[in-house]
Amino acid sequence: MPTAMIIILLSGCFLLPREEELLAPPIMEAPEISYRTVLVKRGDVEDAVRVTGYFVYAEQYSVSFKSMTGRLSSIDVKYGDIVSKGTVLARLETDNLETRIRQLEIQLRKSELSLERKKILGGDRIELEIAELDLELAQLALQEQLNNKEKSLLRSPMDGEVIYLANVYEGDFISSYKTMFQVADLSKLYLSYTGTNLQEFRLGMKVNVKYKQQIYEGEVIMTPAEFPFDAPDSQKRQILFEIYGLPEDAEKGSS
């Protein structure tokens, strides 16, 4: 009886699983941390905008008939023509104005001869004064028609280039103060920018301009907010810059 019990106990001990030896976890070395430092100092934070502009004429003048309306007789220049001050740009029809002027010139001459005759023949004071008044009336009438003739001619106010021509034709009725032409002054250029960054520029802002690998200083002199309300829409959608010390070889259209 006791012997059997010993066998069973031994057998029971033999069937238990052997415990495995636990391994220690690996030890990881922490990576070495390196720091890059800079010396803190005061400075400027710059928000730069880089855009492309084109040179345009600085001064542009709108030309219109001021005190006369009528049918357009002729347009005497083309877009892009170079004109001098006083050049006739367009004319209005004047019917028989030339004939009336010639008639008044004849009347004036007759008045001059009448006064001269009275002086030679010894006319009295009253006769001479009447003759002088007749002469003055003839002069005034002639001058009025000469003024009307001049009003029918549209002349360039300056030396320059025709950069705008209204879409009109001979025979069209032209009202007073309708812009017929724009003439640009050739002596000075501004830089013009039109694009999506118009809001970035303010009047008086300083700018740097790169032209032919050279850097020039400039300034914003016009934004859409400063253009006259009646200016063409194309002008209202641009920024104008004045460039200091611009070389003489700069020309309209250069970028």
PDB file of N, CA and C in Angstrom, residues 138-240:
ATOM      1  N   ALA A 138     -17.690 145.350 -88.281  1.00  0.00           N
ATOM      2  CA  ALA A 138     -17.207 144.404 -89.297  1.00  0.00           C
ATOM      3  C   ALA A 138     -16.099 143.527 -88.731  1.00  0.00           C
ATOM      4  N   GLN A 139     -15.227 144.123 -87.915  1.00  0.00           N
ATOM      5  CA  GLN A 139     -14.139 143.346 -87.304  1.00  0.00           C
ATOM      6  C   GLN A 139     -14.694 142.299 -86.335  1.00  0.00           C
ATOM      7  N   LEU A 140     -15.670 142.686 -85.511  1.00  0.00           N
ATOM      8  CA  LEU A 140     -16.265 141.773 -84.546  1.00  0.00           C
ATOM      9  C   LEU A 140     -16.977 140.606 -85.231  1.00  0.00           C
ATOM     10  N   ALA A 141     -17.726 140.911 -86.303  1.00  0.00           N
ATOM     11  CA  ALA A 141     -18.458 139.864 -87.019  1.00  0.00           C
ATOM     12  C   ALA A 141     -17.501 138.853 -87.645  1.00  0.00           C
ATOM     13  N   LEU A 142     -16.419 139.370 -88.225  1.00  0.00           N
ATOM     14  CA  LEU A 142     -15.433 138.473 -88.838  1.00  0.00           C
ATOM     15  C   LEU A 142     -14.742 137.615 -87.781  1.00  0.00           C
ATOM     16  N   GLN A 143     -14.372 138.241 -86.663  1.00  0.00           N
ATOM     17  CA  GLN A 143     -13.673 137.493 -85.624  1.00  0.00           C
ATOM     18  C   GLN A 143     -14.551 136.387 -85.039  1.00  0.00           C
ATOM     19  N   GLU A 144     -15.844 136.651 -84.927  1.00  0.00           N
ATOM     20  CA  GLU A 144     -16.756 135.631 -84.403  1.00  0.00           C
ATOM     21  C   GLU A 144     -16.775 134.392 -85.292  1.00  0.00           C
ATOM     22  N   GLN A 145     -16.824 134.610 -86.594  1.00  0.00           N
ATOM     23  CA  GLN A 145     -16.848 133.463 -87.508  1.00  0.00           C
ATOM     24  C   GLN A 145     -15.493 132.757 -87.572  1.00  0.00           C
ATOM     25  N   LEU A 146     -14.413 133.519 -87.437  1.00  0.00           N
ATOM     26  CA  LEU A 146     -13.094 132.886 -87.380  1.00  0.00           C
ATOM     27  C   LEU A 146     -12.973 132.017 -86.129  1.00  0.00           C
ATOM     28  N   ASN A 147     -13.547 132.485 -85.016  1.00  0.00           N
ATOM     29  CA  ASN A 147     -13.548 131.689 -83.786  1.00  0.00           C
ATOM     30  C   ASN A 147     -14.351 130.407 -83.976  1.00  0.00           C
ATOM     31  N   ASN A 148     -15.494 130.517 -84.665  1.00  0.00           N
ATOM     32  CA  ASN A 148     -16.307 129.322 -84.921  1.00  0.00           C
ATOM     33  C   ASN A 148     -15.543 128.310 -85.778  1.00  0.00           C
ATOM     34  N   LYS A 149     -14.790 128.835 -86.738  1.00  0.00           N
ATOM     35  CA  LYS A 149     -13.992 127.944 -87.571  1.00  0.00           C
ATOM     36  C   LYS A 149     -12.953 127.213 -86.733  1.00  0.00           C
ATOM     37  N   GLU A 150     -12.302 127.962 -85.825  1.00  0.00           N
ATOM     38  CA  GLU A 150     -11.282 127.342 -84.978  1.00  0.00           C
ATOM     39  C   GLU A 150     -11.910 126.313 -84.034  1.00  0.00           C
ATOM     40  N   LYS A 151     -13.111 126.603 -83.530  1.00  0.00           N
ATOM     41  CA  LYS A 151     -13.799 125.661 -82.641  1.00  0.00           C
ATOM     42  C   LYS A 151     -14.151 124.357 -83.360  1.00  0.00           C
ATOM     43  N   SER A 152     -14.276 124.409 -84.664  1.00  0.00           N
ATOM     44  CA  SER A 152     -14.616 123.201 -85.429  1.00  0.00           C
ATOM     45  C   SER A 152     -13.405 122.309 -85.668  1.00  0.00           C
ATOM     46  N   LEU A 153     -12.226 122.797 -85.273  1.00  0.00           N
ATOM     47  CA  LEU A 153     -10.990 122.028 -85.439  1.00  0.00           C
ATOM     48  C   LEU A 153     -10.543 121.528 -84.075  1.00  0.00           C
ATOM     49  N   LEU A 154     -10.269 120.249 -83.971  1.00  0.00           N
ATOM     50  CA  LEU A 154      -9.770 119.667 -82.723  1.00  0.00           C
ATOM     51  C   LEU A 154      -8.261 119.508 -82.854  1.00  0.00           C
ATOM     52  N   ARG A 155      -7.508 120.237 -82.011  1.00  0.00           N
ATOM     53  CA  ARG A 155      -6.060 120.264 -82.113  1.00  0.00           C
ATOM     54  C   ARG A 155      -5.418 119.550 -80.914  1.00  0.00           C
ATOM     55  N   SER A 156      -4.227 119.043 -81.142  1.00  0.00           N
ATOM     56  CA  SER A 156      -3.489 118.406 -80.052  1.00  0.00           C
ATOM     57  C   SER A 156      -2.987 119.482 -79.089  1.00  0.00           C
ATOM     58  N   PRO A 157      -3.169 119.281 -77.790  1.00  0.00           N
ATOM     59  CA  PRO A 157      -2.710 120.291 -76.827  1.00  0.00           C
ATOM     60  C   PRO A 157      -1.215 120.215 -76.536  1.00  0.00           C
ATOM     61  N   MET A 158      -0.514 119.228 -77.115  1.00  0.00           N
ATOM     62  CA  MET A 158       0.884 119.009 -76.755  1.00  0.00           C
ATOM     63  C   MET A 158       1.551 118.133 -77.800  1.00  0.00           C
ATOM     64  N   ASP A 159       2.882 118.072 -77.731  1.00  0.00           N
ATOM     65  CA  ASP A 159       3.629 117.086 -78.511  1.00  0.00           C
ATOM     66  C   ASP A 159       3.423 115.722 -77.862  1.00  0.00           C
ATOM     67  N   GLY A 160       3.173 114.701 -78.666  1.00  0.00           N
ATOM     68  CA  GLY A 160       2.964 113.389 -78.070  1.00  0.00           C
ATOM     69  C   GLY A 160       2.534 112.348 -79.079  1.00  0.00           C
ATOM     70  N   GLU A 161       2.000 111.249 -78.542  1.00  0.00           N
ATOM     71  CA  GLU A 161       1.532 110.129 -79.356  1.00  0.00           C
ATOM     72  C   GLU A 161       0.046 109.914 -79.130  1.00  0.00           C
ATOM     73  N   VAL A 162      -0.678 109.645 -80.207  1.00  0.00           N
ATOM     74  CA  VAL A 162      -2.099 109.340 -80.100  1.00  0.00           C
ATOM     75  C   VAL A 162      -2.239 107.909 -79.586  1.00  0.00           C
ATOM     76  N   ILE A 163      -2.727 107.765 -78.344  1.00  0.00           N
ATOM     77  CA  ILE A 163      -2.833 106.439 -77.733  1.00  0.00           C
ATOM     78  C   ILE A 163      -4.283 105.979 -77.587  1.00  0.00           C
ATOM     79  N   TYR A 164      -5.238 106.839 -77.983  1.00  0.00           N
ATOM     80  CA  TYR A 164      -6.652 106.445 -77.946  1.00  0.00           C
ATOM     81  C   TYR A 164      -7.388 107.205 -79.033  1.00  0.00           C
ATOM     82  N   LEU A 165      -8.270 106.508 -79.721  1.00  0.00           N
ATOM     83  CA  LEU A 165      -9.095 107.098 -80.762  1.00  0.00           C
ATOM     84  C   LEU A 165     -10.504 106.564 -80.594  1.00  0.00           C
ATOM     85  N   ALA A 166     -11.464 107.477 -80.425  1.00  0.00           N
ATOM     86  CA  ALA A 166     -12.851 107.062 -80.208  1.00  0.00           C
ATOM     87  C   ALA A 166     -13.375 106.300 -81.430  1.00  0.00           C
ATOM     88  N   ASN A 167     -14.299 105.400 -81.173  1.00  0.00           N
ATOM     89  CA  ASN A 167     -14.885 104.590 -82.240  1.00  0.00           C
ATOM     90  C   ASN A 167     -15.997 105.382 -82.923  1.00  0.00           C
ATOM     91  N   VAL A 168     -15.600 106.340 -83.756  1.00  0.00           N
ATOM     92  CA  VAL A 168     -16.547 107.196 -84.477  1.00  0.00           C
ATOM     93  C   VAL A 168     -16.149 107.237 -85.947  1.00  0.00           C
ATOM     94  N   TYR A 169     -17.114 107.699 -86.743  1.00  0.00           N
ATOM     95  CA  TYR A 169     -16.893 107.729 -88.199  1.00  0.00           C
ATOM     96  C   TYR A 169     -17.358 109.062 -88.758  1.00  0.00           C
ATOM     97  N   GLU A 170     -16.875 109.383 -89.934  1.00  0.00           N
ATOM     98  CA  GLU A 170     -17.289 110.622 -90.589  1.00  0.00           C
ATOM     99  C   GLU A 170     -18.805 110.635 -90.744  1.00  0.00           C
ATOM    100  N   GLY A 171     -19.402 111.763 -90.401  1.00  0.00           N
ATOM    101  CA  GLY A 171     -20.853 111.899 -90.466  1.00  0.00           C
ATOM    102  C   GLY A 171     -21.534 111.659 -89.131  1.00  0.00           C
ATOM    103  N   ASP A 172     -20.846 111.054 -88.165  1.00  0.00           N
ATOM    104  CA  ASP A 172     -21.439 110.852 -86.837  1.00  0.00           C
ATOM    105  C   ASP A 172     -21.616 112.192 -86.138  1.00  0.00           C
ATOM    106  N   PHE A 173     -22.689 112.278 -85.322  1.00  0.00           N
ATOM    107  CA  PHE A 173     -22.907 113.499 -84.541  1.00  0.00           C
ATOM    108  C   PHE A 173     -22.008 113.445 -83.307  1.00  0.00           C
ATOM    109  N   ILE A 174     -21.254 114.510 -83.103  1.00  0.00           N
ATOM    110  CA  ILE A 174     -20.303 114.568 -81.994  1.00  0.00           C
ATOM    111  C   ILE A 174     -20.789 115.620 -80.992  1.00  0.00           C
ATOM    112  N   SER A 175     -20.997 115.193 -79.764  1.00  0.00           N
ATOM    113  CA  SER A 175     -21.420 116.125 -78.724  1.00  0.00           C
ATOM    114  C   SER A 175     -20.195 116.760 -78.067  1.00  0.00           C
ATOM    115  N   SER A 176     -20.412 117.880 -77.415  1.00  0.00           N
ATOM    116  CA  SER A 176     -19.302 118.559 -76.742  1.00  0.00           C
ATOM    117  C   SER A 176     -18.822 117.729 -75.557  1.00  0.00           C
ATOM    118  N   TYR A 177     -17.544 117.804 -75.293  1.00  0.00           N
ATOM    119  CA  TYR A 177     -16.869 117.123 -74.191  1.00  0.00           C
ATOM    120  C   TYR A 177     -16.854 115.604 -74.331  1.00  0.00           C
ATOM    121  N   LYS A 178     -17.180 115.093 -75.491  1.00  0.00           N
ATOM    122  CA  LYS A 178     -16.988 113.667 -75.737  1.00  0.00           C
ATOM    123  C   LYS A 178     -15.519 113.423 -76.045  1.00  0.00           C
ATOM    124  N   THR A 179     -14.872 112.530 -75.290  1.00  0.00           N
ATOM    125  CA  THR A 179     -13.449 112.266 -75.514  1.00  0.00           C
ATOM    126  C   THR A 179     -13.248 111.630 -76.885  1.00  0.00           C
ATOM    127  N   MET A 180     -12.535 112.338 -77.728  1.00  0.00           N
ATOM    128  CA  MET A 180     -12.265 111.862 -79.083  1.00  0.00           C
ATOM    129  C   MET A 180     -10.892 111.196 -79.185  1.00  0.00           C
ATOM    130  N   PHE A 181      -9.909 111.749 -78.473  1.00  0.00           N
ATOM    131  CA  PHE A 181      -8.547 111.244 -78.536  1.00  0.00           C
ATOM    132  C   PHE A 181      -7.923 111.316 -77.145  1.00  0.00           C
ATOM    133  N   GLN A 182      -6.875 110.533 -76.958  1.00  0.00           N
ATOM    134  CA  GLN A 182      -5.961 110.719 -75.841  1.00  0.00           C
ATOM    135  C   GLN A 182      -4.556 110.824 -76.419  1.00  0.00           C
ATOM    136  N   VAL A 183      -3.853 111.869 -75.985  1.00  0.00           N
ATOM    137  CA  VAL A 183      -2.493 112.118 -76.453  1.00  0.00           C
ATOM    138  C   VAL A 183      -1.560 112.002 -75.251  1.00  0.00           C
ATOM    139  N   ALA A 184      -0.494 111.235 -75.401  1.00  0.00           N
ATOM    140  CA  ALA A 184       0.442 110.975 -74.304  1.00  0.00           C
ATOM    141  C   ALA A 184       1.720 111.768 -74.491  1.00  0.00           C
ATOM    142  N   ASP A 185       2.221 112.292 -73.383  1.00  0.00           N
ATOM    143  CA  ASP A 185       3.497 113.016 -73.363  1.00  0.00           C
ATOM    144  C   ASP A 185       4.634 112.009 -73.510  1.00  0.00           C
ATOM    145  N   LEU A 186       5.508 112.228 -74.490  1.00  0.00           N
ATOM    146  CA  LEU A 186       6.596 111.294 -74.771  1.00  0.00           C
ATOM    147  C   LEU A 186       7.805 111.476 -73.867  1.00  0.00           C
ATOM    148  N   SER A 187       7.821 112.540 -73.078  1.00  0.00           N
ATOM    149  CA  SER A 187       9.058 112.902 -72.370  1.00  0.00           C
ATOM    150  C   SER A 187       9.262 112.149 -71.066  1.00  0.00           C
ATOM    151  N   LYS A 188       8.228 111.466 -70.533  1.00  0.00           N
ATOM    152  CA  LYS A 188       8.382 110.813 -69.238  1.00  0.00           C
ATOM    153  C   LYS A 188       7.598 109.514 -69.201  1.00  0.00           C
ATOM    154  N   LEU A 189       8.174 108.507 -68.504  1.00  0.00           N
ATOM    155  CA  LEU A 189       7.538 107.200 -68.390  1.00  0.00           C
ATOM    156  C   LEU A 189       7.242 106.862 -66.935  1.00  0.00           C
ATOM    157  N   TYR A 190       6.134 106.192 -66.723  1.00  0.00           N
ATOM    158  CA  TYR A 190       5.827 105.557 -65.441  1.00  0.00           C
ATOM    159  C   TYR A 190       5.793 104.051 -65.660  1.00  0.00           C
ATOM    160  N   LEU A 191       5.888 103.315 -64.560  1.00  0.00           N
ATOM    161  CA  LEU A 191       5.755 101.861 -64.615  1.00  0.00           C
ATOM    162  C   LEU A 191       4.336 101.504 -64.200  1.00  0.00           C
ATOM    163  N   SER A 192       3.685 100.662 -64.981  1.00  0.00           N
ATOM    164  CA  SER A 192       2.298 100.281 -64.727  1.00  0.00           C
ATOM    165  C   SER A 192       2.226  98.790 -64.419  1.00  0.00           C
ATOM    166  N   TYR A 193       1.472  98.459 -63.366  1.00  0.00           N
ATOM    167  CA  TYR A 193       1.229  97.051 -63.025  1.00  0.00           C
ATOM    168  C   TYR A 193      -0.263  96.789 -62.978  1.00  0.00           C
ATOM    169  N   THR A 194      -0.713  95.759 -63.679  1.00  0.00           N
ATOM    170  CA  THR A 194      -2.092  95.294 -63.617  1.00  0.00           C
ATOM    171  C   THR A 194      -2.050  93.805 -63.323  1.00  0.00           C
ATOM    172  N   GLY A 195      -2.733  93.397 -62.296  1.00  0.00           N
ATOM    173  CA  GLY A 195      -2.703  91.984 -61.930  1.00  0.00           C
ATOM    174  C   GLY A 195      -3.567  91.715 -60.717  1.00  0.00           C
ATOM    175  N   THR A 196      -3.304  90.589 -60.052  1.00  0.00           N
ATOM    176  CA  THR A 196      -4.143  90.149 -58.937  1.00  0.00           C
ATOM    177  C   THR A 196      -3.665  90.673 -57.591  1.00  0.00           C
ATOM    178  N   ASN A 197      -2.532  91.373 -57.570  1.00  0.00           N
ATOM    179  CA  ASN A 197      -1.983  91.852 -56.296  1.00  0.00           C
ATOM    180  C   ASN A 197      -2.114  93.364 -56.128  1.00  0.00           C
ATOM    181  N   LEU A 198      -3.113  93.967 -56.744  1.00  0.00           N
ATOM    182  CA  LEU A 198      -3.269  95.418 -56.650  1.00  0.00           C
ATOM    183  C   LEU A 198      -3.417  95.869 -55.205  1.00  0.00           C
ATOM    184  N   GLN A 199      -4.104  95.052 -54.380  1.00  0.00           N
ATOM    185  CA  GLN A 199      -4.375  95.449 -53.000  1.00  0.00           C
ATOM    186  C   GLN A 199      -3.120  95.488 -52.139  1.00  0.00           C
ATOM    187  N   GLU A 200      -2.013  94.961 -52.640  1.00  0.00           N
ATOM    188  CA  GLU A 200      -0.778  94.939 -51.857  1.00  0.00           C
ATOM    189  C   GLU A 200      -0.078  96.288 -51.841  1.00  0.00           C
ATOM    190  N   PHE A 201      -0.462  97.197 -52.734  1.00  0.00           N
ATOM    191  CA  PHE A 201       0.262  98.449 -52.889  1.00  0.00           C
ATOM    192  C   PHE A 201      -0.552  99.611 -52.323  1.00  0.00           C
ATOM    193  N   ARG A 202       0.158 100.541 -51.696  1.00  0.00           N
ATOM    194  CA  ARG A 202      -0.441 101.730 -51.115  1.00  0.00           C
ATOM    195  C   ARG A 202       0.266 102.966 -51.647  1.00  0.00           C
ATOM    196  N   LEU A 203      -0.476 104.063 -51.710  1.00  0.00           N
ATOM    197  CA  LEU A 203       0.084 105.318 -52.190  1.00  0.00           C
ATOM    198  C   LEU A 203       1.295 105.715 -51.346  1.00  0.00           C
ATOM    199  N   GLY A 204       2.401 106.046 -52.009  1.00  0.00           N
ATOM    200  CA  GLY A 204       3.616 106.458 -51.322  1.00  0.00           C
ATOM    201  C   GLY A 204       4.539 105.321 -50.946  1.00  0.00           C
ATOM    202  N   MET A 205       4.136 104.069 -51.171  1.00  0.00           N
ATOM    203  CA  MET A 205       4.978 102.925 -50.824  1.00  0.00           C
ATOM    204  C   MET A 205       6.253 102.934 -51.665  1.00  0.00           C
ATOM    205  N   LYS A 206       7.391 102.648 -51.032  1.00  0.00           N
ATOM    206  CA  LYS A 206       8.668 102.574 -51.731  1.00  0.00           C
ATOM    207  C   LYS A 206       8.839 101.184 -52.346  1.00  0.00           C
ATOM    208  N   VAL A 207       9.420 101.141 -53.524  1.00  0.00           N
ATOM    209  CA  VAL A 207       9.616  99.872 -54.222  1.00  0.00           C
ATOM    210  C   VAL A 207      11.010  99.843 -54.842  1.00  0.00           C
ATOM    211  N   ASN A 208      11.480  98.638 -55.108  1.00  0.00           N
ATOM    212  CA  ASN A 208      12.699  98.425 -55.881  1.00  0.00           C
ATOM    213  C   ASN A 208      12.312  97.860 -57.240  1.00  0.00           C
ATOM    214  N   VAL A 209      12.898  98.390 -58.286  1.00  0.00           N
ATOM    215  CA  VAL A 209      12.549  97.992 -59.647  1.00  0.00           C
ATOM    216  C   VAL A 209      13.801  97.468 -60.344  1.00  0.00           C
ATOM    217  N   LYS A 210      13.695  96.272 -60.876  1.00  0.00           N
ATOM    218  CA  LYS A 210      14.800  95.687 -61.622  1.00  0.00           C
ATOM    219  C   LYS A 210      14.527  95.854 -63.110  1.00  0.00           C
ATOM    220  N   TYR A 211      15.429  96.568 -63.772  1.00  0.00           N
ATOM    221  CA  TYR A 211      15.294  96.804 -65.212  1.00  0.00           C
ATOM    222  C   TYR A 211      16.655  96.594 -65.853  1.00  0.00           C
ATOM    223  N   LYS A 212      16.736  95.622 -66.759  1.00  0.00           N
ATOM    224  CA  LYS A 212      17.982  95.288 -67.441  1.00  0.00           C
ATOM    225  C   LYS A 212      19.110  95.029 -66.440  1.00  0.00           C
ATOM    226  N   GLN A 213      18.811  94.187 -65.440  1.00  0.00           N
ATOM    227  CA  GLN A 213      19.768  93.732 -64.431  1.00  0.00           C
ATOM    228  C   GLN A 213      20.236  94.823 -63.482  1.00  0.00           C
ATOM    229  N   GLN A 214      19.637  96.003 -63.557  1.00  0.00           N
ATOM    230  CA  GLN A 214      19.973  97.079 -62.632  1.00  0.00           C
ATOM    231  C   GLN A 214      18.779  97.334 -61.707  1.00  0.00           C
ATOM    232  N   ILE A 215      19.061  97.740 -60.473  1.00  0.00           N
ATOM    233  CA  ILE A 215      18.031  98.005 -59.489  1.00  0.00           C
ATOM    234  C   ILE A 215      17.848  99.517 -59.340  1.00  0.00           C
ATOM    235  N   TYR A 216      16.612  99.967 -59.430  1.00  0.00           N
ATOM    236  CA  TYR A 216      16.278 101.381 -59.274  1.00  0.00           C
ATOM    237  C   TYR A 216      15.240 101.530 -58.170  1.00  0.00           C
ATOM    238  N   GLU A 217      15.276 102.669 -57.481  1.00  0.00           N
ATOM    239  CA  GLU A 217      14.280 102.954 -56.471  1.00  0.00           C
ATOM    240  C   GLU A 217      13.071 103.615 -57.114  1.00  0.00           C
ATOM    241  N   GLY A 218      11.921 103.359 -56.540  1.00  0.00           N
ATOM    242  CA  GLY A 218      10.694 103.938 -57.066  1.00  0.00           C
ATOM    243  C   GLY A 218       9.668 104.131 -55.967  1.00  0.00           C
ATOM    244  N   GLU A 219       8.502 104.631 -56.372  1.00  0.00           N
ATOM    245  CA  GLU A 219       7.448 104.943 -55.404  1.00  0.00           C
ATOM    246  C   GLU A 219       6.085 104.780 -56.070  1.00  0.00           C
ATOM    247  N   VAL A 220       5.115 104.290 -55.297  1.00  0.00           N
ATOM    248  CA  VAL A 220       3.740 104.180 -55.792  1.00  0.00           C
ATOM    249  C   VAL A 220       3.129 105.577 -55.818  1.00  0.00           C
ATOM    250  N   ILE A 221       2.718 106.035 -57.003  1.00  0.00           N
ATOM    251  CA  ILE A 221       2.148 107.376 -57.116  1.00  0.00           C
ATOM    252  C   ILE A 221       0.669 107.355 -57.474  1.00  0.00           C
ATOM    253  N   MET A 222       0.128 106.180 -57.806  1.00  0.00           N
ATOM    254  CA  MET A 222      -1.297 106.103 -58.144  1.00  0.00           C
ATOM    255  C   MET A 222      -1.785 104.677 -57.947  1.00  0.00           C
ATOM    256  N   THR A 223      -2.931 104.542 -57.261  1.00  0.00           N
ATOM    257  CA  THR A 223      -3.613 103.260 -57.118  1.00  0.00           C
ATOM    258  C   THR A 223      -5.029 103.418 -57.643  1.00  0.00           C
ATOM    259  N   PRO A 224      -5.781 102.338 -57.796  1.00  0.00           N
ATOM    260  CA  PRO A 224      -7.162 102.481 -58.283  1.00  0.00           C
ATOM    261  C   PRO A 224      -7.991 103.470 -57.467  1.00  0.00           C
ATOM    262  N   ALA A 225      -7.674 103.632 -56.188  1.00  0.00           N
ATOM    263  CA  ALA A 225      -8.442 104.545 -55.344  1.00  0.00           C
ATOM    264  C   ALA A 225      -8.211 106.011 -55.701  1.00  0.00           C
ATOM    265  N   GLU A 226      -7.084 106.323 -56.343  1.00  0.00           N
ATOM    266  CA  GLU A 226      -6.762 107.721 -56.641  1.00  0.00           C
ATOM    267  C   GLU A 226      -7.158 108.152 -58.052  1.00  0.00           C
ATOM    268  N   PHE A 227      -7.514 107.223 -58.940  1.00  0.00           N
ATOM    269  CA  PHE A 227      -7.871 107.620 -60.297  1.00  0.00           C
ATOM    270  C   PHE A 227      -9.198 108.373 -60.298  1.00  0.00           C
ATOM    271  N   PRO A 228      -9.368 109.373 -61.167  1.00  0.00           N
ATOM    272  CA  PRO A 228     -10.650 110.088 -61.248  1.00  0.00           C
ATOM    273  C   PRO A 228     -11.793 109.127 -61.556  1.00  0.00           C
ATOM    274  N   PHE A 229     -12.993 109.491 -61.078  1.00  0.00           N
ATOM    275  CA  PHE A 229     -14.132 108.585 -61.237  1.00  0.00           C
ATOM    276  C   PHE A 229     -14.491 108.375 -62.707  1.00  0.00           C
ATOM    277  N   ASP A 230     -14.174 109.356 -63.562  1.00  0.00           N
ATOM    278  CA  ASP A 230     -14.530 109.240 -64.969  1.00  0.00           C
ATOM    279  C   ASP A 230     -13.374 108.726 -65.828  1.00  0.00           C
ATOM    280  N   ALA A 231     -12.303 108.245 -65.188  1.00  0.00           N
ATOM    281  CA  ALA A 231     -11.185 107.687 -65.947  1.00  0.00           C
ATOM    282  C   ALA A 231     -11.597 106.364 -66.590  1.00  0.00           C
ATOM    283  N   PRO A 232     -11.009 105.998 -67.716  1.00  0.00           N
ATOM    284  CA  PRO A 232     -11.326 104.705 -68.336  1.00  0.00           C
ATOM    285  C   PRO A 232     -11.072 103.555 -67.375  1.00  0.00           C
ATOM    286  N   ASP A 233     -11.893 102.501 -67.489  1.00  0.00           N
ATOM    287  CA  ASP A 233     -11.766 101.354 -66.591  1.00  0.00           C
ATOM    288  C   ASP A 233     -10.382 100.727 -66.657  1.00  0.00           C
ATOM    289  N   SER A 234      -9.757 100.747 -67.846  1.00  0.00           N
ATOM    290  CA  SER A 234      -8.427 100.154 -67.979  1.00  0.00           C
ATOM    291  C   SER A 234      -7.407 100.868 -67.096  1.00  0.00           C
ATOM    292  N   GLN A 235      -7.580 102.172 -66.893  1.00  0.00           N
ATOM    293  CA  GLN A 235      -6.663 102.922 -66.046  1.00  0.00           C
ATOM    294  C   GLN A 235      -6.947 102.669 -64.564  1.00  0.00           C
ATOM    295  N   LYS A 236      -8.199 102.417 -64.235  1.00  0.00           N
ATOM    296  CA  LYS A 236      -8.566 102.208 -62.835  1.00  0.00           C
ATOM    297  C   LYS A 236      -8.066 100.868 -62.300  1.00  0.00           C
ATOM    298  N   ARG A 237      -7.695  99.952 -63.153  1.00  0.00           N
ATOM    299  CA  ARG A 237      -7.240  98.633 -62.715  1.00  0.00           C
ATOM    300  C   ARG A 237      -5.719  98.521 -62.827  1.00  0.00           C
ATOM    301  N   GLN A 238      -5.012  99.531 -62.345  1.00  0.00           N
ATOM    302  CA  GLN A 238      -3.561  99.497 -62.431  1.00  0.00           C
ATOM    303  C   GLN A 238      -2.926 100.264 -61.275  1.00  0.00           C
ATOM    304  N   ILE A 239      -1.658  99.966 -61.048  1.00  0.00           N
ATOM    305  CA  ILE A 239      -0.825 100.704 -60.106  1.00  0.00           C
ATOM    306  C   ILE A 239       0.241 101.422 -60.923  1.00  0.00           C
ATOM    307  N   LEU A 240       0.479 102.694 -60.619  1.00  0.00           N
ATOM    308  CA  LEU A 240       1.516 103.457 -61.306  1.00  0.00           C
ATOM    309  C   LEU A 240       2.672 103.728 -60.351  1.00  0.00           C
TER     310      LEU A 240
END
